[in-house]
Amino acid sequence: MQVSSRRQVVAGNWKMNGDKALVEQIQRHLMVADLKNMDVVICPPFPYFGLFDSKVKLGSQNISQFDSGAHTGEISAATLNEFSCEYVIVGHSERRADNHESNELVALKVEQILKAQLTPILCVGEPENVREDGTLFDYIAAQLDAVLLQVDISQFTDVILAYEPIWAIGTGKTASPAQAQEVHAFIRGHLAEQDANIAAKIVILYGGSVKGNNAQELFSQADVDGGLIGGASLNPEEFLSICRAAN
Ligand code: PGA
């Protein structure tokens, strides 16, 4: 049973995967699915953006912290706006690791996303050793605080958060519903120290090996408002069954 009154969101992060055939299959599946009570977002590699029907909500997997100019390989908020992209994943652990994105850089990107009136999907989450040594909450708090230093809490009405424990991403090792709920409640409580009203309304997604067979139990936790889906978003049937669990 769904206990949260917040709007449910499921975002598929294709990462560096997918092809034209998948664009077509996903669209076909979404077209017939009756997902009225939620937002479904697809975050494909950039070249596929133009192949999607305008009814599909699109998200970017990255954005530059700069407005425009000599930044080879980067993509600006203005460009994303032109292709009716509405969401931007920011602070994903793979970009933090592969591209050395610090908490401070993530904060600048969130600022850029909000300035362009796009919706950031701001990812936070700990590596396994941090969970084991008991500093999990300090680690997540530091990730949140870097953004709160750059972006006023009042602007968090337009932010979606995603809790993605790094040890659960692409490993098949999902956080238990209780583990996810514990961190989601911590995140909401941490934001509530600055603004309880905004904290109560903010959508917090869970990400990390969400599949059709575990989505329902994860999404039924009080502070879990949907999911950020990697591997399973590449299988249209599986992805749809995850969306149905949130709807
Ligand atoms: P996964 O990836 O679902 O394959 O674990 C989640 C993510 O990285 O967003």
Tab-separated table of C-alpha atoms and ligand atoms in Angstrom:
chain	number	residue	atom	x	y	z
A	1	MET	CA	0.000	0.000	0.000
A	2	GLN	CA	1.284	3.446	-0.863
A	3	VAL	CA	1.560	5.565	2.258
A	4	SER	CA	3.099	8.720	0.821
A	5	SER	CA	0.952	11.521	-0.600
A	6	ARG	CA	3.846	12.865	-2.660
A	7	ARG	CA	3.852	12.403	-6.414
A	8	GLN	CA	5.649	9.201	-7.358
A	9	VAL	CA	8.486	9.374	-9.882
A	10	VAL	CA	10.345	6.595	-11.706
A	11	ALA	CA	13.362	7.604	-13.801
A	12	GLY	CA	15.242	5.230	-16.103
A	13	ASN	CA	18.962	5.968	-16.343
A	14	TRP	CA	20.226	4.227	-19.476
A	15	LYS	CA	23.815	5.303	-18.762
A	16	MET	CA	25.988	4.489	-21.826
A	17	ASN	CA	23.539	1.857	-23.080
A	18	GLY	CA	20.528	1.496	-25.349
A	19	ASP	CA	19.968	1.816	-29.064
A	20	LYS	CA	17.360	3.095	-31.518
A	21	ALA	CA	15.367	-0.111	-31.155
A	22	LEU	CA	15.095	0.405	-27.398
A	23	VAL	CA	13.799	3.957	-27.913
A	24	GLU	CA	11.042	2.523	-30.055
A	25	GLN	CA	10.233	-0.355	-27.667
A	26	ILE	CA	10.117	1.811	-24.563
A	27	GLN	CA	7.822	4.313	-26.261
A	28	ARG	CA	5.500	1.543	-27.391
A	29	HIS	CA	5.310	0.161	-23.853
A	30	LEU	CA	4.754	3.567	-22.251
A	31	MET	CA	2.046	4.464	-24.758
A	32	VAL	CA	-0.206	1.580	-23.743
A	33	ALA	CA	0.575	1.741	-20.018
A	34	ASP	CA	-1.912	3.735	-18.021
A	35	LEU	CA	0.469	5.540	-15.670
A	36	LYS	CA	-1.567	8.583	-14.710
A	37	ASN	CA	-0.607	8.968	-11.065
A	38	MET	CA	3.096	9.379	-11.528
A	39	ASP	CA	5.901	10.813	-13.631
A	40	VAL	CA	8.016	8.487	-15.759
A	41	VAL	CA	11.312	9.970	-16.947
A	42	ILE	CA	13.730	8.469	-19.475
A	43	CYS	CA	17.398	9.529	-19.356
A	44	PRO	CA	18.999	8.160	-22.543
A	45	PRO	CA	22.332	9.096	-24.153
A	46	PHE	CA	21.971	12.523	-25.823
A	47	PRO	CA	21.755	11.494	-29.514
A	48	TYR	CA	18.516	9.604	-28.785
A	49	PHE	CA	16.707	12.663	-27.399
A	50	GLY	CA	15.299	13.695	-30.779
A	51	LEU	CA	13.845	10.242	-31.442
A	52	PHE	CA	11.413	10.392	-28.525
A	53	ASP	CA	7.806	11.412	-28.847
A	54	SER	CA	7.080	14.733	-27.135
A	55	LYS	CA	4.844	12.934	-24.611
A	56	VAL	CA	7.827	11.174	-23.044
A	57	LYS	CA	9.512	13.140	-20.243
A	58	LEU	CA	13.252	13.272	-20.844
A	59	GLY	CA	16.131	13.674	-18.458
A	60	SER	CA	19.802	14.344	-19.042
A	61	GLN	CA	22.550	12.284	-17.411
A	62	ASN	CA	24.799	15.340	-17.106
A	63	ILE	CA	25.013	19.108	-17.416
A	64	SER	CA	27.869	21.599	-17.441
A	65	GLN	CA	28.359	23.969	-14.545
A	66	PHE	CA	29.070	26.680	-17.156
A	67	ASP	CA	26.523	28.649	-19.212
A	68	SER	CA	28.181	28.132	-22.624
A	69	GLY	CA	31.507	28.457	-24.409
A	70	ALA	CA	34.777	26.585	-24.793
A	71	HIS	CA	34.021	23.390	-22.826
A	72	THR	CA	34.459	20.529	-25.288
A	73	GLY	CA	32.214	17.554	-24.680
A	74	GLU	CA	29.981	19.324	-22.156
A	75	ILE	CA	26.295	20.160	-22.511
A	76	SER	CA	24.583	23.351	-21.372
A	77	ALA	CA	21.238	23.966	-19.734
A	78	ALA	CA	20.238	26.078	-22.757
A	79	THR	CA	20.788	23.141	-25.131
A	80	LEU	CA	18.839	20.791	-22.877
A	81	ASN	CA	15.967	23.287	-22.786
A	82	GLU	CA	15.845	23.349	-26.580
A	83	PHE	CA	15.254	19.601	-26.663
A	84	SER	CA	12.446	19.743	-24.089
A	85	CYS	CA	14.532	17.975	-21.513
A	86	GLU	CA	12.905	18.501	-18.112
A	87	TYR	CA	15.132	16.652	-15.655
A	88	VAL	CA	18.876	16.334	-15.041
A	89	ILE	CA	20.588	13.589	-13.044
A	90	VAL	CA	23.358	15.211	-11.022
A	91	GLY	CA	25.848	13.811	-8.520
A	92	HIS	CA	25.513	10.240	-9.755
A	93	SER	CA	28.228	8.120	-8.127
A	94	GLU	CA	29.563	7.038	-11.532
A	95	ARG	CA	30.204	10.660	-12.517
A	96	ARG	CA	31.620	11.417	-9.068
A	97	ALA	CA	34.050	8.495	-9.599
A	98	ASP	CA	34.794	8.609	-13.370
A	99	ASN	CA	34.863	12.395	-13.708
A	100	HIS	CA	36.064	13.356	-10.231
A	101	GLU	CA	32.926	15.393	-9.526
A	102	SER	CA	33.222	16.786	-6.004
A	103	ASN	CA	30.362	17.769	-3.693
A	104	GLU	CA	31.169	21.396	-4.548
A	105	LEU	CA	30.992	20.826	-8.308
A	106	VAL	CA	27.718	18.942	-7.883
A	107	ALA	CA	26.388	21.964	-5.983
A	108	LEU	CA	27.333	24.311	-8.863
A	109	LYS	CA	25.570	22.003	-11.308
A	110	VAL	CA	22.406	21.932	-9.186
A	111	GLU	CA	22.455	25.744	-9.205
A	112	GLN	CA	22.802	25.749	-13.002
A	113	ILE	CA	19.934	23.265	-13.410
A	114	LEU	CA	17.579	25.299	-11.222
A	115	LYS	CA	18.531	28.553	-12.974
A	116	ALA	CA	17.359	26.960	-16.235
A	117	GLN	CA	14.099	25.832	-14.585
A	118	LEU	CA	14.949	22.187	-15.053
A	119	THR	CA	14.464	19.625	-12.273
A	120	PRO	CA	17.619	18.170	-10.737
A	121	ILE	CA	17.587	14.536	-9.658
A	122	LEU	CA	20.305	14.942	-7.049
A	123	CYS	CA	21.995	11.654	-6.143
A	124	VAL	CA	23.616	10.950	-2.808
A	125	GLY	CA	24.855	7.660	-1.393
A	126	GLU	CA	27.677	5.933	0.406
A	127	PRO	CA	30.307	3.360	-0.559
A	128	GLU	CA	30.224	0.078	1.338
A	129	ASN	CA	33.165	0.889	3.655
A	130	VAL	CA	31.425	4.046	4.859
A	131	ARG	CA	28.329	2.052	5.818
A	132	GLU	CA	30.526	-0.503	7.556
A	133	ASP	CA	32.527	2.006	9.572
A	134	GLY	CA	29.353	3.669	10.852
A	135	THR	CA	29.809	7.141	9.281
A	136	LEU	CA	26.951	6.764	6.795
A	137	PHE	CA	24.860	9.696	8.021
A	138	ASP	CA	27.824	12.089	8.215
A	139	TYR	CA	28.735	11.147	4.653
A	140	ILE	CA	25.228	11.787	3.299
A	141	ALA	CA	24.894	14.981	5.343
A	142	ALA	CA	28.129	16.327	3.799
A	143	GLN	CA	26.801	15.603	0.297
A	144	LEU	CA	23.575	17.471	1.090
A	145	ASP	CA	25.232	20.339	2.950
A	146	ALA	CA	27.545	21.189	0.041
A	147	VAL	CA	24.439	21.784	-2.093
A	148	LEU	CA	22.611	23.650	0.694
A	149	LEU	CA	25.579	26.021	0.906
A	150	GLN	CA	25.164	26.938	-2.771
A	151	VAL	CA	21.379	26.667	-3.189
A	152	ASP	CA	18.889	28.083	-0.679
A	153	ILE	CA	16.556	25.548	0.925
A	154	SER	CA	13.582	27.480	-0.528
A	155	GLN	CA	14.703	26.265	-3.976
A	156	PHE	CA	14.485	22.644	-2.892
A	157	THR	CA	10.782	22.710	-3.770
A	158	ASP	CA	12.061	22.050	-7.315
A	159	VAL	CA	14.604	19.361	-6.425
A	160	ILE	CA	14.179	15.577	-6.535
A	161	LEU	CA	16.603	13.604	-4.393
A	162	ALA	CA	17.809	10.081	-5.044
A	163	TYR	CA	19.406	7.874	-2.422
A	164	GLU	CA	21.733	5.467	-4.231
A	165	PRO	CA	23.982	3.349	-2.022
A	166	ILE	CA	27.035	2.743	-4.232
A	167	TRP	CA	27.334	-0.895	-3.122
A	168	ALA	CA	23.827	-1.538	-4.496
A	169	ILE	CA	24.315	0.023	-7.956
A	170	GLY	CA	24.496	-2.583	-10.693
A	171	THR	CA	25.457	-5.269	-8.170
A	172	GLY	CA	22.114	-7.012	-7.670
A	173	LYS	CA	22.619	-6.243	-3.953
A	174	THR	CA	19.575	-4.084	-3.151
A	175	ALA	CA	19.269	-2.143	0.092
A	176	SER	CA	16.563	-3.761	2.182
A	177	PRO	CA	13.350	-1.731	2.391
A	178	ALA	CA	14.222	-0.956	6.032
A	179	GLN	CA	17.755	0.218	5.100
A	180	ALA	CA	16.353	2.433	2.337
A	181	GLN	CA	13.660	3.855	4.613
A	182	GLU	CA	16.205	4.613	7.347
A	183	VAL	CA	18.353	6.750	5.021
A	184	HIS	CA	15.374	8.387	3.285
A	185	ALA	CA	14.000	9.412	6.704
A	186	PHE	CA	17.441	10.756	7.628
A	187	ILE	CA	17.598	12.838	4.416
A	188	ARG	CA	14.111	14.239	4.983
A	189	GLY	CA	14.943	14.976	8.632
A	190	HIS	CA	18.190	16.709	7.665
A	191	LEU	CA	16.354	18.996	5.238
A	192	ALA	CA	13.613	19.558	7.824
A	193	GLU	CA	16.187	21.179	10.101
A	194	GLN	CA	16.158	24.018	7.550
A	195	ASP	CA	12.524	23.893	6.384
A	196	ALA	CA	10.086	21.263	7.630
A	197	ASN	CA	7.426	22.161	5.081
A	198	ILE	CA	9.736	21.745	2.088
A	199	ALA	CA	11.254	18.566	3.553
A	200	ALA	CA	7.810	17.011	3.911
A	201	LYS	CA	7.053	17.623	0.218
A	202	ILE	CA	10.371	16.695	-1.404
A	203	VAL	CA	10.374	13.570	-3.554
A	204	ILE	CA	13.124	11.096	-2.578
A	205	LEU	CA	13.818	8.222	-4.979
A	206	TYR	CA	15.664	5.027	-4.165
A	207	GLY	CA	18.204	3.650	-6.667
A	208	GLY	CA	20.340	0.519	-6.604
A	209	SER	CA	19.332	-2.794	-8.209
A	210	VAL	CA	15.603	-2.014	-8.253
A	211	LYS	CA	13.803	-4.748	-10.207
A	212	GLY	CA	10.224	-5.693	-10.937
A	213	ASN	CA	10.225	-8.117	-8.032
A	214	ASN	CA	11.491	-5.752	-5.298
A	215	ALA	CA	10.063	-2.382	-6.393
A	216	GLN	CA	6.714	-2.711	-4.636
A	217	GLU	CA	8.214	-3.345	-1.220
A	218	LEU	CA	10.782	-0.549	-1.567
A	219	PHE	CA	8.247	1.989	-2.850
A	220	SER	CA	5.775	1.204	-0.069
A	221	GLN	CA	8.169	2.612	2.549
A	222	ALA	CA	6.925	5.879	4.050
A	223	ASP	CA	9.770	8.063	2.715
A	224	VAL	CA	10.458	6.308	-0.586
A	225	ASP	CA	8.678	8.126	-3.439
A	226	GLY	CA	9.787	6.069	-6.429
A	227	GLY	CA	13.029	4.956	-8.009
A	228	LEU	CA	16.028	5.778	-10.170
A	229	ILE	CA	16.502	2.677	-12.271
A	230	GLY	CA	19.667	1.645	-14.111
A	231	GLY	CA	19.939	-1.877	-15.526
A	232	ALA	CA	16.245	-2.690	-15.333
A	233	SER	CA	15.338	0.436	-17.345
A	234	LEU	CA	16.871	-1.255	-20.415
A	235	ASN	CA	14.215	-3.963	-20.348
A	236	PRO	CA	10.862	-2.381	-21.305
A	237	GLU	CA	8.730	-5.016	-19.569
A	238	GLU	CA	10.738	-4.963	-16.378
A	239	PHE	CA	10.818	-1.154	-16.394
A	240	LEU	CA	7.079	-0.992	-16.828
A	241	SER	CA	6.472	-3.381	-13.967
A	242	ILE	CA	8.612	-1.090	-11.767
A	243	CYS	CA	6.553	1.915	-12.916
A	244	ARG	CA	3.338	0.053	-12.104
A	245	ALA	CA	4.630	-0.598	-8.588
A	246	ALA	CA	4.901	3.179	-8.113
A	247	ASN	CA	1.664	4.120	-9.827
B	1	PGA	P1	21.016	-0.083	-11.157
B	1	PGA	O1	21.543	1.412	-11.302
B	1	PGA	O2	19.504	-0.031	-11.128
B	1	PGA	O3	21.542	-0.805	-12.359
B	1	PGA	O4	21.568	-0.618	-9.872
B	1	PGA	C1	20.951	2.466	-10.595
B	1	PGA	C2	21.596	3.778	-10.963
B	1	PGA	O5	22.806	3.834	-11.145
B	1	PGA	O6	20.907	4.816	-11.095
